[in-house]
mmCIF file of C-alpha atoms and ligand atoms in Angstrom:
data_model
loop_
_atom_site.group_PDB
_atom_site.id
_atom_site.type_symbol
_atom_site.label_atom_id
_atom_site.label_comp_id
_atom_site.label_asym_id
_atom_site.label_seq_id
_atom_site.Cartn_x
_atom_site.Cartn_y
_atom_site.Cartn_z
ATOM 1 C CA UNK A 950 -127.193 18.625 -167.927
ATOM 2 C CA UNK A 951 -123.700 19.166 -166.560
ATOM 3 C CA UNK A 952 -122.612 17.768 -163.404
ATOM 4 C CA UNK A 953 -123.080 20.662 -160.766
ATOM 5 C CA UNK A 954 -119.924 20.840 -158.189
ATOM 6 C CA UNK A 955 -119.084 22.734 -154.779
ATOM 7 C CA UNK A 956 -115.644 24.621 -155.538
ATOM 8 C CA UNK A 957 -116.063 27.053 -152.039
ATOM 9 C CA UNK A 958 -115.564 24.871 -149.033
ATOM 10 C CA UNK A 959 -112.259 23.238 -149.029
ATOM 11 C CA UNK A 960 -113.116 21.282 -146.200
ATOM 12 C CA UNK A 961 -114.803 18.821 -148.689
ATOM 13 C CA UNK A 962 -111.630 17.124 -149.364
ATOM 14 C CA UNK A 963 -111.132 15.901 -146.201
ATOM 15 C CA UNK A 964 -113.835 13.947 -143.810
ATOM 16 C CA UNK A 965 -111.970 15.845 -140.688
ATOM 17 C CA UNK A 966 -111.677 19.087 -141.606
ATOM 18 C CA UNK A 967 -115.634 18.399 -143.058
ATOM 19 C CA UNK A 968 -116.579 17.515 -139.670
ATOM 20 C CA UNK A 969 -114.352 20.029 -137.458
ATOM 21 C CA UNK A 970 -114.676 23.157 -139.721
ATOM 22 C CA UNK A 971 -116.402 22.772 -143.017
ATOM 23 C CA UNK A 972 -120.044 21.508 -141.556
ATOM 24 C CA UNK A 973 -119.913 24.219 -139.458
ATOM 25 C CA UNK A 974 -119.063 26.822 -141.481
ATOM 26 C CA UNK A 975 -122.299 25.798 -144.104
ATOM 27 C CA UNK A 976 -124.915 25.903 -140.922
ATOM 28 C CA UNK A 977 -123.501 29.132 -139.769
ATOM 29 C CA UNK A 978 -123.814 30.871 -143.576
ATOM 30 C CA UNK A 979 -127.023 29.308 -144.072
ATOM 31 C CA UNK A 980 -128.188 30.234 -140.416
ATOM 32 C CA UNK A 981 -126.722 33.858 -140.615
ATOM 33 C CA UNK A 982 -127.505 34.378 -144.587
ATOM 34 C CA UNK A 983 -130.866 32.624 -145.325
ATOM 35 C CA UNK A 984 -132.943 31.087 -142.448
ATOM 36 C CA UNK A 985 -131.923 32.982 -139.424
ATOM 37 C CA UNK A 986 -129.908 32.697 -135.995
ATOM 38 C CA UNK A 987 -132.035 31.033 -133.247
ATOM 39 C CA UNK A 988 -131.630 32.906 -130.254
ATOM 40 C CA UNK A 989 -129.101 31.136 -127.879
ATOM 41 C CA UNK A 990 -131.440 31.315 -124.809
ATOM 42 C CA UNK A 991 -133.043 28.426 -123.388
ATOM 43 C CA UNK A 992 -136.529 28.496 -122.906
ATOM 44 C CA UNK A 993 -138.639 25.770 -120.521
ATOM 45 C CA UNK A 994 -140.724 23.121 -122.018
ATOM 46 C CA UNK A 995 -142.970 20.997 -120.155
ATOM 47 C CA UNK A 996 -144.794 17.873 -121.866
ATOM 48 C CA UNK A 997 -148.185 16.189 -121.169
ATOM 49 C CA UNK A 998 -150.175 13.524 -122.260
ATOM 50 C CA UNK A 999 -153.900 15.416 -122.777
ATOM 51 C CA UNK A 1000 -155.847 12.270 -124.622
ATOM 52 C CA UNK A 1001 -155.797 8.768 -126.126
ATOM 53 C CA UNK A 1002 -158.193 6.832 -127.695
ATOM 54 C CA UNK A 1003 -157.496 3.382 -129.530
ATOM 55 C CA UNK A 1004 -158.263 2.782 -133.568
ATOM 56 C CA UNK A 1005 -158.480 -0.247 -135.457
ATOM 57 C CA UNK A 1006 -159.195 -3.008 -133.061
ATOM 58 C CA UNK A 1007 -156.084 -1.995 -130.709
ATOM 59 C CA UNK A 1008 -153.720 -1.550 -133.903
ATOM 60 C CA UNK A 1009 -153.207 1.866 -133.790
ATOM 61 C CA UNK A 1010 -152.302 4.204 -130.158
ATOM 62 C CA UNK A 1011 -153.553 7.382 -130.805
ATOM 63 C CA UNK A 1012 -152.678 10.394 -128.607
ATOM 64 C CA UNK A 1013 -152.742 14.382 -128.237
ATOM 65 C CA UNK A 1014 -149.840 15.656 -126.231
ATOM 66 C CA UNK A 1015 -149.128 19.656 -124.682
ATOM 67 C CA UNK A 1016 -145.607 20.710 -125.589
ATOM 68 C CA UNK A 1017 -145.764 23.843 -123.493
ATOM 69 C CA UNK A 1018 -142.994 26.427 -123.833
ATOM 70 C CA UNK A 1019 -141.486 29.310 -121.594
ATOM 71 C CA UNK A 1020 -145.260 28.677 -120.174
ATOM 72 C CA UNK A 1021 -146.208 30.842 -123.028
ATOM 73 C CA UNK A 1022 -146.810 29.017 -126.143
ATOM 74 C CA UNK A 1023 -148.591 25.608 -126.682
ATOM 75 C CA UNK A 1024 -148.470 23.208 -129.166
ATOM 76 C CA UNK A 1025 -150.457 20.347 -129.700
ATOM 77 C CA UNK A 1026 -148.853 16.945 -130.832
ATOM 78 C CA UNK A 1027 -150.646 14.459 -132.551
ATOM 79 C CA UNK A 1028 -149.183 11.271 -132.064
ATOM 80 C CA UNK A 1029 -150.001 7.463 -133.769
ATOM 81 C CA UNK A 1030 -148.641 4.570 -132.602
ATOM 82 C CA UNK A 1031 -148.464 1.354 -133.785
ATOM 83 C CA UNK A 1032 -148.952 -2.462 -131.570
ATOM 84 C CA UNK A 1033 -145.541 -3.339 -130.662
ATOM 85 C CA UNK A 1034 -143.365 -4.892 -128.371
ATOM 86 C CA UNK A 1035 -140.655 -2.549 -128.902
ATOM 87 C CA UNK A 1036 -140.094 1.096 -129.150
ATOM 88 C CA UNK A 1037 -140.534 2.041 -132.937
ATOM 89 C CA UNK A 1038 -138.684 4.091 -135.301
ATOM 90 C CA UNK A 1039 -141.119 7.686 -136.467
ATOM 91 C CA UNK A 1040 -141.786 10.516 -138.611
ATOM 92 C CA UNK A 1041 -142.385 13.621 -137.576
ATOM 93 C CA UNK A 1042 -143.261 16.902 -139.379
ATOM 94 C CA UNK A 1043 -145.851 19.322 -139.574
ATOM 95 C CA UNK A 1044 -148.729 20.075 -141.299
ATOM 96 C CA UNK A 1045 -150.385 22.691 -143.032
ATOM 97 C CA UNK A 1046 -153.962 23.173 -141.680
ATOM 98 C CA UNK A 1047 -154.399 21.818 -138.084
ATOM 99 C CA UNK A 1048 -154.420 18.262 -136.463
ATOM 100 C CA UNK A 1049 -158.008 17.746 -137.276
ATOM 101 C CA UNK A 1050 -157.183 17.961 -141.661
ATOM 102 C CA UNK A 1051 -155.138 14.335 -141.035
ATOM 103 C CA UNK A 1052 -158.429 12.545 -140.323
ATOM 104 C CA UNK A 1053 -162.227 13.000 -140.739
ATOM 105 C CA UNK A 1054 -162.730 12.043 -136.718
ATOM 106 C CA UNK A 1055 -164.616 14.271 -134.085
ATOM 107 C CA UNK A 1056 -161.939 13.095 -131.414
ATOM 108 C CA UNK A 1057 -158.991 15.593 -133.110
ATOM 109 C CA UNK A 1058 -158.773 18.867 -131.405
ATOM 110 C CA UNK A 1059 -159.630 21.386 -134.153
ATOM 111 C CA UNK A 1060 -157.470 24.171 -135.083
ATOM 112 C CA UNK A 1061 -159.876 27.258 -135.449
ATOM 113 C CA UNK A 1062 -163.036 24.801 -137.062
ATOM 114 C CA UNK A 1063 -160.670 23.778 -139.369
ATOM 115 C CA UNK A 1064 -161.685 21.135 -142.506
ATOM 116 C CA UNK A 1065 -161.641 17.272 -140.824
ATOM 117 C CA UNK A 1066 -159.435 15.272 -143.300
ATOM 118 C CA UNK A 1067 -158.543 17.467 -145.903
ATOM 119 C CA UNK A 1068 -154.796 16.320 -145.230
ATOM 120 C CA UNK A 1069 -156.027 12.505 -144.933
ATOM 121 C CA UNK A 1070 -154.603 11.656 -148.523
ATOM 122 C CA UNK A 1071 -150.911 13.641 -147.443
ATOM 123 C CA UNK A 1072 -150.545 11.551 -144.298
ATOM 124 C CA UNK A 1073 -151.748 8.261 -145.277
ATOM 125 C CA UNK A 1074 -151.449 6.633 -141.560
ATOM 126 C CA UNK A 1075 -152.615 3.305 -141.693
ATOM 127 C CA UNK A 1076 -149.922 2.465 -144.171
ATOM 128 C CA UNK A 1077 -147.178 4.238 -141.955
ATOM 129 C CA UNK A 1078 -148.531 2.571 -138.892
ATOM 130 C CA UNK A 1079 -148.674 -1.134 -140.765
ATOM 131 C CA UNK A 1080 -144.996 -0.376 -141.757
ATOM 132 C CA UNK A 1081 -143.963 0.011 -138.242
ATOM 133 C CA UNK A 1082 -143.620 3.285 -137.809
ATOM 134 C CA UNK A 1083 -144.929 6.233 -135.734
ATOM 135 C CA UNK A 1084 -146.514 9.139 -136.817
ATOM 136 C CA UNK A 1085 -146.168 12.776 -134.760
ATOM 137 C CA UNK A 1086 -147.575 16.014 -136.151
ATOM 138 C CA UNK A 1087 -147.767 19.649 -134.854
ATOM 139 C CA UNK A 1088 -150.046 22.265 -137.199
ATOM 140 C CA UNK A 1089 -147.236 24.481 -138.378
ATOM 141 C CA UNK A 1090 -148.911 27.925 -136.879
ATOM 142 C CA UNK A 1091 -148.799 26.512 -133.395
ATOM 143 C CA UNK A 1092 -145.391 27.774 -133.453
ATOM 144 C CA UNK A 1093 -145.533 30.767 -135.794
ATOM 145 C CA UNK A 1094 -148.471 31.714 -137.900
ATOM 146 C CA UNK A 1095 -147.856 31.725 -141.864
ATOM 147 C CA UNK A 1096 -147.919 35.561 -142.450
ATOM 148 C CA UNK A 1097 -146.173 38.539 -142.263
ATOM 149 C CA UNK A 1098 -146.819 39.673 -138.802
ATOM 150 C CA UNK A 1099 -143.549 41.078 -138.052
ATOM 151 C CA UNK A 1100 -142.603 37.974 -135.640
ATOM 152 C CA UNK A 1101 -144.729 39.642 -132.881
ATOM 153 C CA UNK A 1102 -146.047 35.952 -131.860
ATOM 154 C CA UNK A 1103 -144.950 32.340 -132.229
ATOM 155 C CA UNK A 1104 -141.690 31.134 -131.219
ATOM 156 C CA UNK A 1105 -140.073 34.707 -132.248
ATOM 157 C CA UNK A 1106 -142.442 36.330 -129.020
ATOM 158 C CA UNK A 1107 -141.195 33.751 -126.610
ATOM 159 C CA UNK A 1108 -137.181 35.809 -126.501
ATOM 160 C CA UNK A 1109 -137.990 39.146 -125.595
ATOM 161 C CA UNK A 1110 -135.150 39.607 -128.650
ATOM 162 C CA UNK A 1111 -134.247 42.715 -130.423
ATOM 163 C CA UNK A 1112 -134.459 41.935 -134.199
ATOM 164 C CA UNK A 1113 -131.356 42.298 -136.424
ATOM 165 C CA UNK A 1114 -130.909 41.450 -140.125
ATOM 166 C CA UNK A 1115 -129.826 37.463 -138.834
ATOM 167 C CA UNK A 1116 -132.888 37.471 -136.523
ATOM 168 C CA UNK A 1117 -134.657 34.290 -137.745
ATOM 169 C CA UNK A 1118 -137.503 33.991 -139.913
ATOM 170 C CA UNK A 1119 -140.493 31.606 -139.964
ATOM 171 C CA UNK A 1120 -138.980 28.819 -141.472
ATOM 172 C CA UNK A 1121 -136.123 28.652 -138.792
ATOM 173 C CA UNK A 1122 -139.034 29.414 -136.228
ATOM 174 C CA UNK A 1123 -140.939 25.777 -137.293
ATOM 175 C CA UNK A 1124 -137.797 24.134 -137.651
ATOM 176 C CA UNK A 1125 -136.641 24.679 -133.816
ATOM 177 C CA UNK A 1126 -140.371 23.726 -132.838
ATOM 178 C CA UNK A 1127 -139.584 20.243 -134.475
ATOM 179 C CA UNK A 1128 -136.553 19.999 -132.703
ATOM 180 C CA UNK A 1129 -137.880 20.795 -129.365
ATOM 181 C CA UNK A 1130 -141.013 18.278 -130.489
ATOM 182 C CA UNK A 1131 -138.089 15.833 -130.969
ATOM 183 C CA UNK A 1132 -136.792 16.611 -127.479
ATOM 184 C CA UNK A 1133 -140.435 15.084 -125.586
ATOM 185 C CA UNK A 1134 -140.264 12.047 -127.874
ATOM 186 C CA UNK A 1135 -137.899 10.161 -125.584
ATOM 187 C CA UNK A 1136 -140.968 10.676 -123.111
ATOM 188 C CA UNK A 1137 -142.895 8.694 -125.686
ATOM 189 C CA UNK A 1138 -141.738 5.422 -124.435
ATOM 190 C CA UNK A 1139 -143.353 3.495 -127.646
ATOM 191 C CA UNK A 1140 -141.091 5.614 -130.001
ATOM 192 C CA UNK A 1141 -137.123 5.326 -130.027
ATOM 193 C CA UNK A 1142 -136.035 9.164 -129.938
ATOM 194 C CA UNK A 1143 -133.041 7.770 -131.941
ATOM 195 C CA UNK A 1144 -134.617 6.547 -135.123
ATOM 196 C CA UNK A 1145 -136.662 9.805 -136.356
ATOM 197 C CA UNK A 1146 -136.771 11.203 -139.664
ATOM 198 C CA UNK A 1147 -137.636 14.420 -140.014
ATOM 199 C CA UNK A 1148 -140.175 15.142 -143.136
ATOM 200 C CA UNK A 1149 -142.375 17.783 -145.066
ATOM 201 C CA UNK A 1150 -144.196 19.222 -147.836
ATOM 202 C CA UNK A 1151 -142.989 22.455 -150.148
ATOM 203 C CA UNK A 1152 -143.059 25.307 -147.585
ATOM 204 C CA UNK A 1153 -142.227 22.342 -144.904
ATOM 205 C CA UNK A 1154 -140.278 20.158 -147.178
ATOM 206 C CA UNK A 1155 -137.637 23.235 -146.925
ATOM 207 C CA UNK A 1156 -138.220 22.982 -142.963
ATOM 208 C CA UNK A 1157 -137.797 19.519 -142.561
ATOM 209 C CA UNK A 1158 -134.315 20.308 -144.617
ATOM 210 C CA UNK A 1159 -133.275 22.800 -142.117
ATOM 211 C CA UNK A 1160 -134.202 21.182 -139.769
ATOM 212 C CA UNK A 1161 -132.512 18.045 -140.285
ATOM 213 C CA UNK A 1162 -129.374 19.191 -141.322
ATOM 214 C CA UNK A 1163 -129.078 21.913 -138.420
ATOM 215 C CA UNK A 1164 -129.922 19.439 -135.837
ATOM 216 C CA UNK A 1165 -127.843 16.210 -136.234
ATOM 217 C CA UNK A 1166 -130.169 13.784 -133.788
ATOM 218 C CA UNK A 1167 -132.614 13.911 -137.028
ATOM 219 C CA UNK A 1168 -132.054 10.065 -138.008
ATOM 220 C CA UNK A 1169 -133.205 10.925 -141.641
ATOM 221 C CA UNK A 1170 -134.867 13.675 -143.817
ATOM 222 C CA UNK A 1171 -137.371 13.711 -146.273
ATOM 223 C CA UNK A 1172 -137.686 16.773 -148.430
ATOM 224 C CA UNK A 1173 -140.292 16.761 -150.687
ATOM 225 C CA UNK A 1174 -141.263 19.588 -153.441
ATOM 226 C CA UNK A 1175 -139.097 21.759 -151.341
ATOM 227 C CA UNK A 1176 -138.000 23.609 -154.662
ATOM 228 C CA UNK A 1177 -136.549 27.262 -153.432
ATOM 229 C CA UNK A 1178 -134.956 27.773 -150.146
ATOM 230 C CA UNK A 1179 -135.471 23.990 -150.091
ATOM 231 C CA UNK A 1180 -133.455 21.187 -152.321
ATOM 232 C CA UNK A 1181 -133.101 23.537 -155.263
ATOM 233 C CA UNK A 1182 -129.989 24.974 -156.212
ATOM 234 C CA UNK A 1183 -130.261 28.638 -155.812
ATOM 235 C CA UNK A 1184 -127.764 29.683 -158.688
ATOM 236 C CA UNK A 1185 -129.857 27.643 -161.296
ATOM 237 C CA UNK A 1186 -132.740 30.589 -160.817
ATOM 238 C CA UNK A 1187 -134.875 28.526 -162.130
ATOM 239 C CA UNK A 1188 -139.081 28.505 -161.346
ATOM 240 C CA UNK A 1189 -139.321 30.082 -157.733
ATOM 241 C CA UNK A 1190 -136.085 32.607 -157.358
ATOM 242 C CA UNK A 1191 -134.577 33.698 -154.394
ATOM 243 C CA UNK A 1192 -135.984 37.648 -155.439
ATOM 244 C CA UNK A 1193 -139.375 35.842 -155.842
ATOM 245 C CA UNK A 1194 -140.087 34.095 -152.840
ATOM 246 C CA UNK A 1195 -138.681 36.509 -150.510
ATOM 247 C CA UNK A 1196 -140.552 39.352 -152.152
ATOM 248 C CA UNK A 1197 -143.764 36.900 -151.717
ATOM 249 C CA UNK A 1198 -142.955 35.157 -148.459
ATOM 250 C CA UNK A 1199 -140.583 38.470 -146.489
ATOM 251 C CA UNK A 1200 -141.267 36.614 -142.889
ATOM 252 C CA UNK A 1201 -139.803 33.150 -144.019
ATOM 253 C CA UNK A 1202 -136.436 33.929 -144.192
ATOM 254 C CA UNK A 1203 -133.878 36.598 -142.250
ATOM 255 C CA UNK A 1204 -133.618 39.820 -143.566
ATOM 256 C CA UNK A 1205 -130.061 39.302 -144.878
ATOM 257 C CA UNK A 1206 -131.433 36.978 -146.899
ATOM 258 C CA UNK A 1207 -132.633 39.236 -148.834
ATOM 259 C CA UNK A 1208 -129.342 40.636 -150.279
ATOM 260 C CA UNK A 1209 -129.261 37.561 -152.767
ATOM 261 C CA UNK A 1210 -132.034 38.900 -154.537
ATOM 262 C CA UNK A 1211 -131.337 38.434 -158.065
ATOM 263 C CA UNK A 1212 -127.842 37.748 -157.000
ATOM 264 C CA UNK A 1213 -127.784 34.203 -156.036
ATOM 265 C CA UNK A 1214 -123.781 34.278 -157.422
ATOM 266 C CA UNK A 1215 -122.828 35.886 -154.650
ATOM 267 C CA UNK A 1216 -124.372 33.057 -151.705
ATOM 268 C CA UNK A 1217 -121.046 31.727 -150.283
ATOM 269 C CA UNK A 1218 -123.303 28.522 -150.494
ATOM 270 C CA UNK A 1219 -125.842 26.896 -152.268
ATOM 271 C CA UNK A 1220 -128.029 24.438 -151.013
ATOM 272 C CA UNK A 1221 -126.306 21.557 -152.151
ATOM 273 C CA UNK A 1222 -124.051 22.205 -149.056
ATOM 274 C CA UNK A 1223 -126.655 22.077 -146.803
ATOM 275 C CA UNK A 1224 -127.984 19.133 -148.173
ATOM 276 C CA UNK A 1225 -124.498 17.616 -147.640
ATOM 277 C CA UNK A 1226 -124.675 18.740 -143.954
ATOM 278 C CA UNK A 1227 -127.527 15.690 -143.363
ATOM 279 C CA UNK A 1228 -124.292 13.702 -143.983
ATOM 280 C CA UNK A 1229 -123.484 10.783 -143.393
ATOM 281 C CA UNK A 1230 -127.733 10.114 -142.412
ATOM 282 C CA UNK A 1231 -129.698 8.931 -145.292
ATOM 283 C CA UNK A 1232 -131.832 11.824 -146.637
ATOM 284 C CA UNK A 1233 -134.766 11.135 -149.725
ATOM 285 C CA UNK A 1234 -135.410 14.227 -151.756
ATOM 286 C CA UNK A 1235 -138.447 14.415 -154.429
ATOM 287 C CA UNK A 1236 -139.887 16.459 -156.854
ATOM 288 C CA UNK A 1237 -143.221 16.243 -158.851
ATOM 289 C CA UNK A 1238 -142.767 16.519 -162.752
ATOM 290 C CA UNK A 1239 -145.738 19.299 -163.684
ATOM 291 C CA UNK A 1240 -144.094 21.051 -160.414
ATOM 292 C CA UNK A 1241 -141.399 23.313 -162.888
ATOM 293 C CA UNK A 1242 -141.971 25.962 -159.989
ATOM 294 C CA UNK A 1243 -139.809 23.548 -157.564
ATOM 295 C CA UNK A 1244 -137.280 22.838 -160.267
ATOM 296 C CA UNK A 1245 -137.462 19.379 -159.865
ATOM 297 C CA UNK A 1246 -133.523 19.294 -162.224
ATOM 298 C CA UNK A 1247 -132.272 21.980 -159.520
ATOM 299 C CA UNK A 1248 -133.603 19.752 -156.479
ATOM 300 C CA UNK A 1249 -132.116 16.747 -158.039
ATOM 301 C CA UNK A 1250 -128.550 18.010 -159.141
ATOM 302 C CA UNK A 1251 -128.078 19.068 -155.504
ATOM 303 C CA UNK A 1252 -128.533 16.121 -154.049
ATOM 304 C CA UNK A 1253 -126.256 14.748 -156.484
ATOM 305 C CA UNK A 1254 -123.791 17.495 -155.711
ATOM 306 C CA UNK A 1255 -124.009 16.874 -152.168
ATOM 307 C CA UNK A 1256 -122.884 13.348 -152.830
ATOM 308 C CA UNK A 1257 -119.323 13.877 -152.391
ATOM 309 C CA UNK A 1258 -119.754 14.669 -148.951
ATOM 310 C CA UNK A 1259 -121.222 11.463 -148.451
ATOM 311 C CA UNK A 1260 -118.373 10.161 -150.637
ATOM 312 C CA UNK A 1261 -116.136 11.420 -147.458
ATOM 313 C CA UNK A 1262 -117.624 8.943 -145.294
ATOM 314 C CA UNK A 1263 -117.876 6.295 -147.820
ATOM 315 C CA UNK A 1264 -120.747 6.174 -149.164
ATOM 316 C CA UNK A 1265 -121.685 6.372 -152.735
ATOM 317 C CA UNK A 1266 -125.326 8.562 -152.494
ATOM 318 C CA UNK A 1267 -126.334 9.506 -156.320
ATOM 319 C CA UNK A 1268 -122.897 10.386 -157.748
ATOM 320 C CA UNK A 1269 -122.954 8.940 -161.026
ATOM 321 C CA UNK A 1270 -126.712 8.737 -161.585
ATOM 322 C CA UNK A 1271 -128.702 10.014 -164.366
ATOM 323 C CA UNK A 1272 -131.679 12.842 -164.001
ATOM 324 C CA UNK A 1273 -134.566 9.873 -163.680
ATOM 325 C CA UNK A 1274 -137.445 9.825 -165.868
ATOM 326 C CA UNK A 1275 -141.109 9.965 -164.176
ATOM 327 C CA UNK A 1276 -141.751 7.173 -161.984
ATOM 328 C CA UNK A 1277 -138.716 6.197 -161.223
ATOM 329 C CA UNK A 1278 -136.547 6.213 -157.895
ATOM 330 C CA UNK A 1279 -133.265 6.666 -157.995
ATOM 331 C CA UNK A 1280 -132.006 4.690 -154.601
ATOM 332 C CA UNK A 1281 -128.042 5.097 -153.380
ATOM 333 C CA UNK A 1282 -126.163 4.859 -150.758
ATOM 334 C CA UNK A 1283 -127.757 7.310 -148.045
ATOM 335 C CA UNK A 1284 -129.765 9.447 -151.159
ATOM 336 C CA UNK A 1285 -132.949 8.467 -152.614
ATOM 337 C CA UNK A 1286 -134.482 10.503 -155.074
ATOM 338 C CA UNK A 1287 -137.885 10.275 -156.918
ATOM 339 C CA UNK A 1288 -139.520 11.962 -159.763
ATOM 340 C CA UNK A 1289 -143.514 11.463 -159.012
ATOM 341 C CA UNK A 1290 -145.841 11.758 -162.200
ATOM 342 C CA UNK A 1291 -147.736 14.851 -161.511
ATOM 343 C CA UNK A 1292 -148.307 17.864 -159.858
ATOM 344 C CA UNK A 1293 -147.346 19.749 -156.515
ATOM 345 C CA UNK A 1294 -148.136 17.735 -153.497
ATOM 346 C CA UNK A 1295 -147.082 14.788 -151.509
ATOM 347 C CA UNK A 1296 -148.707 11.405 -151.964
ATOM 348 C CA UNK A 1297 -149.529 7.592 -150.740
ATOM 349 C CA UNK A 1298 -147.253 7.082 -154.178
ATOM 350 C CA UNK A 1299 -144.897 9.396 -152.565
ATOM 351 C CA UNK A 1300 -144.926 7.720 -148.849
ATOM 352 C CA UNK A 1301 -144.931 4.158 -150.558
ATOM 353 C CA UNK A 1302 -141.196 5.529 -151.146
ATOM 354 C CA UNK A 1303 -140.270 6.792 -148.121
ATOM 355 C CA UNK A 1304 -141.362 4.055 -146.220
ATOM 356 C CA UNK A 1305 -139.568 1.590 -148.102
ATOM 357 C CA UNK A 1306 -136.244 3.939 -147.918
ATOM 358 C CA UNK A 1307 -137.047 4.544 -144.166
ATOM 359 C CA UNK A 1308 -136.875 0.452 -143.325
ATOM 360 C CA UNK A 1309 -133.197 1.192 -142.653
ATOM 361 C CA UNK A 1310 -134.323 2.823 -139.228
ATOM 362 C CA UNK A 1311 -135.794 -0.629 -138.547
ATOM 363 C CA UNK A 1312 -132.741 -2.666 -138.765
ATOM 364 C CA UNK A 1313 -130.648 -0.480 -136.690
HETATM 365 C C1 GTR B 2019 -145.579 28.404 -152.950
HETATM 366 C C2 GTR B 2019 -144.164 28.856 -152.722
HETATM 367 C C3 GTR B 2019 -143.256 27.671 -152.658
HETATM 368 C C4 GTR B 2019 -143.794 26.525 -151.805
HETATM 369 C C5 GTR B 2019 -145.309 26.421 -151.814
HETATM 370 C C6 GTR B 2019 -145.942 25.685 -150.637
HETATM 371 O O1 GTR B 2019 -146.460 29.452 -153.068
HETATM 372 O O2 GTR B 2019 -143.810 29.703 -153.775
HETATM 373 O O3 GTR B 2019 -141.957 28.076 -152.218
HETATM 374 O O4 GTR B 2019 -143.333 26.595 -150.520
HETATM 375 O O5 GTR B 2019 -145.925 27.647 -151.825
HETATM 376 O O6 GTR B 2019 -145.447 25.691 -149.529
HETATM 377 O O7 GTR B 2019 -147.009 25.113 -150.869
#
């Protein structure tokens, strides 16, 4: 496996120019190219506490907030909170199938009769919680629904915008509803708006990456079996290709995205460079090794590559490390990576990880 290097972006020489022009110029490609140009309009938000109820013998705050937007579009925040003195670092990211698929408990507001606790094993909260941190979630489809629907709803309805080949796609849709979740939190008086990592699964483990390296208030990222338009290096066309998923999944990305169809050469960037734009905050990316759809070498070598932006602010991430066998955690300076034994999903093995890498946000 050869080492996998950057060669477009001459800014990467030079920690200035990387932070006056060359950062930049990667969000704006990738926002223009692949995910799609947020309209620049503010809309309103307005933030309420609807619930709480107390678990665990007064360990564990739980709590359903309203994140209301433009007075049109509400999302429902599930938050947990653990017994402390002080505010406390979190994680926040969506999920897949509703609030109520975290936990098999009556007291979770459903999302259409959805399954209780079919998520329970992918958001393992008691161990986040006895690690000290907070946990916020948001069902994914409270701000755009997962289908082709020509962006008549969601986030993309709140605009009024005409649609051009940048307009944004799904993905970018969920990513500015985490950042706008991330905008309450500092009304969350138990959680310190400064110390939140941004994470997610596959379809959201490529969110939480946008996410966190559009908006640099993300304290960390954790992208995990993000595989295409996630950690994986495009050019490597390797399992999911960019022809493939956008052919599959047309509303996740902008339309000019889909010019790199079977010619990922021509992508000013790859997303190595937008990996490196989480720079200098510590980011964990992780693959699965039966999950050859992901391209769990393409994930890795990216994160590698991305490594000597971090090298610009001195710090050593994975330069000189080795593609790790299964099991083992590769942990640098600012990038973890992990190969898990086994298939496509994310695990208490997985968190175990994470939380351990995350302790950083405690110190600070
Ligand atoms: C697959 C898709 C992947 C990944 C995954 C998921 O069907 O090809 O890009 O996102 O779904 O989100 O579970």
């Amino acid at each position: 496996m050869g080492a996998f290097s950057y060669g477009q972006n001459d800014a990467l020489q030079d920690l200035k120019k990387w932070k006056s022009q060359g950062r930049r110029e990667v969000i704006d490609f990738f926002a223009r190219e692949v995910y799609g140009v947020v309209p620049a309009a503010k809309v309103s938000a307005k933030w309420k506490l609807d619930r709480e109820s107390v678990l665990a013998d007064g360990a564990i705050t739980r709590r359903e907030y309203l994140l209301s937007l433009a007075d049109q579009l509400e999302a429902r925040v599930l938050v947990y909170l653990p017994k402390s003195e002080k505010s406390v670092p979190a994680f926040l990211g969506l999920n897949f199938g509703g609030n109520q698929s975290l936990e098999d408990d009556e007291w979770i507001t459903s999302i259409k009769d959805g399954k209780r606790g079919s998520a329970a094993e992918r958001w393992p909260v008691q161990m986040i919680i006895s690690q000290g941190f907070a946990v916020v979630t948001v069902y994914c489809g409270d701000f755009d629904p997962d289908h082709d629907d020509q962006f008549q709803n969601g986030v993309h309805a709140l605009f009024g915008e005409k649609r051009d080949e940048e307009s944004w796609g799904t993905i970018s849709g969920w990513a500015w509803g985490l950042s706008r979740v991330l905008d309450q939190l500092s009304k969350v008086p138990e959680i310190d708006e400064d110390r939140v990592a941004v994470i997610g699964h596959s379809r959201l483990g490529k969110t939480a990456l946008w996410a966190g390296a559009f908006d640099e208030r993300f304290a960390m990222v954790v992208s995990n079996n993000s595989g295409c338009g996630g950690a994986a290096l495009s050019r490597r066309r390797q399992g999911e290709t960019v022809e493939k998923i956008n052919t599959r999944f047309p509303h996740w990305f902008s339309q000019s995205y889909k010019k790199f169809n079977n010619k990922e050469e021509d992508l000013l960037f790859d997303q190595d460079q937008l990996v490196a734009c989480v720079a200098p905050r510590p980011i964990y990316v992780a693959s699965a090794s039966e999950d050859s759809w992901a391209d769990p070498v393409g994930e890795f070598l990216s994160l590698q590559s991305a490594a000597s932006v971090y090298g610009l602010f001195g710090m050593k991430g994975l330069a000189d490390r080795e593609f790790p066998s299964p099991g083992e955690v590769l942990s640098g300076d600012g990038q973890w990576y992990h190969l898990r034994m086994g298939r496509h999903d994310i695990t208490p093995w997985d968190w175990e990880r994470y939380l351990k890498a995350a302790s950083l946000l405690k110190k600070k």
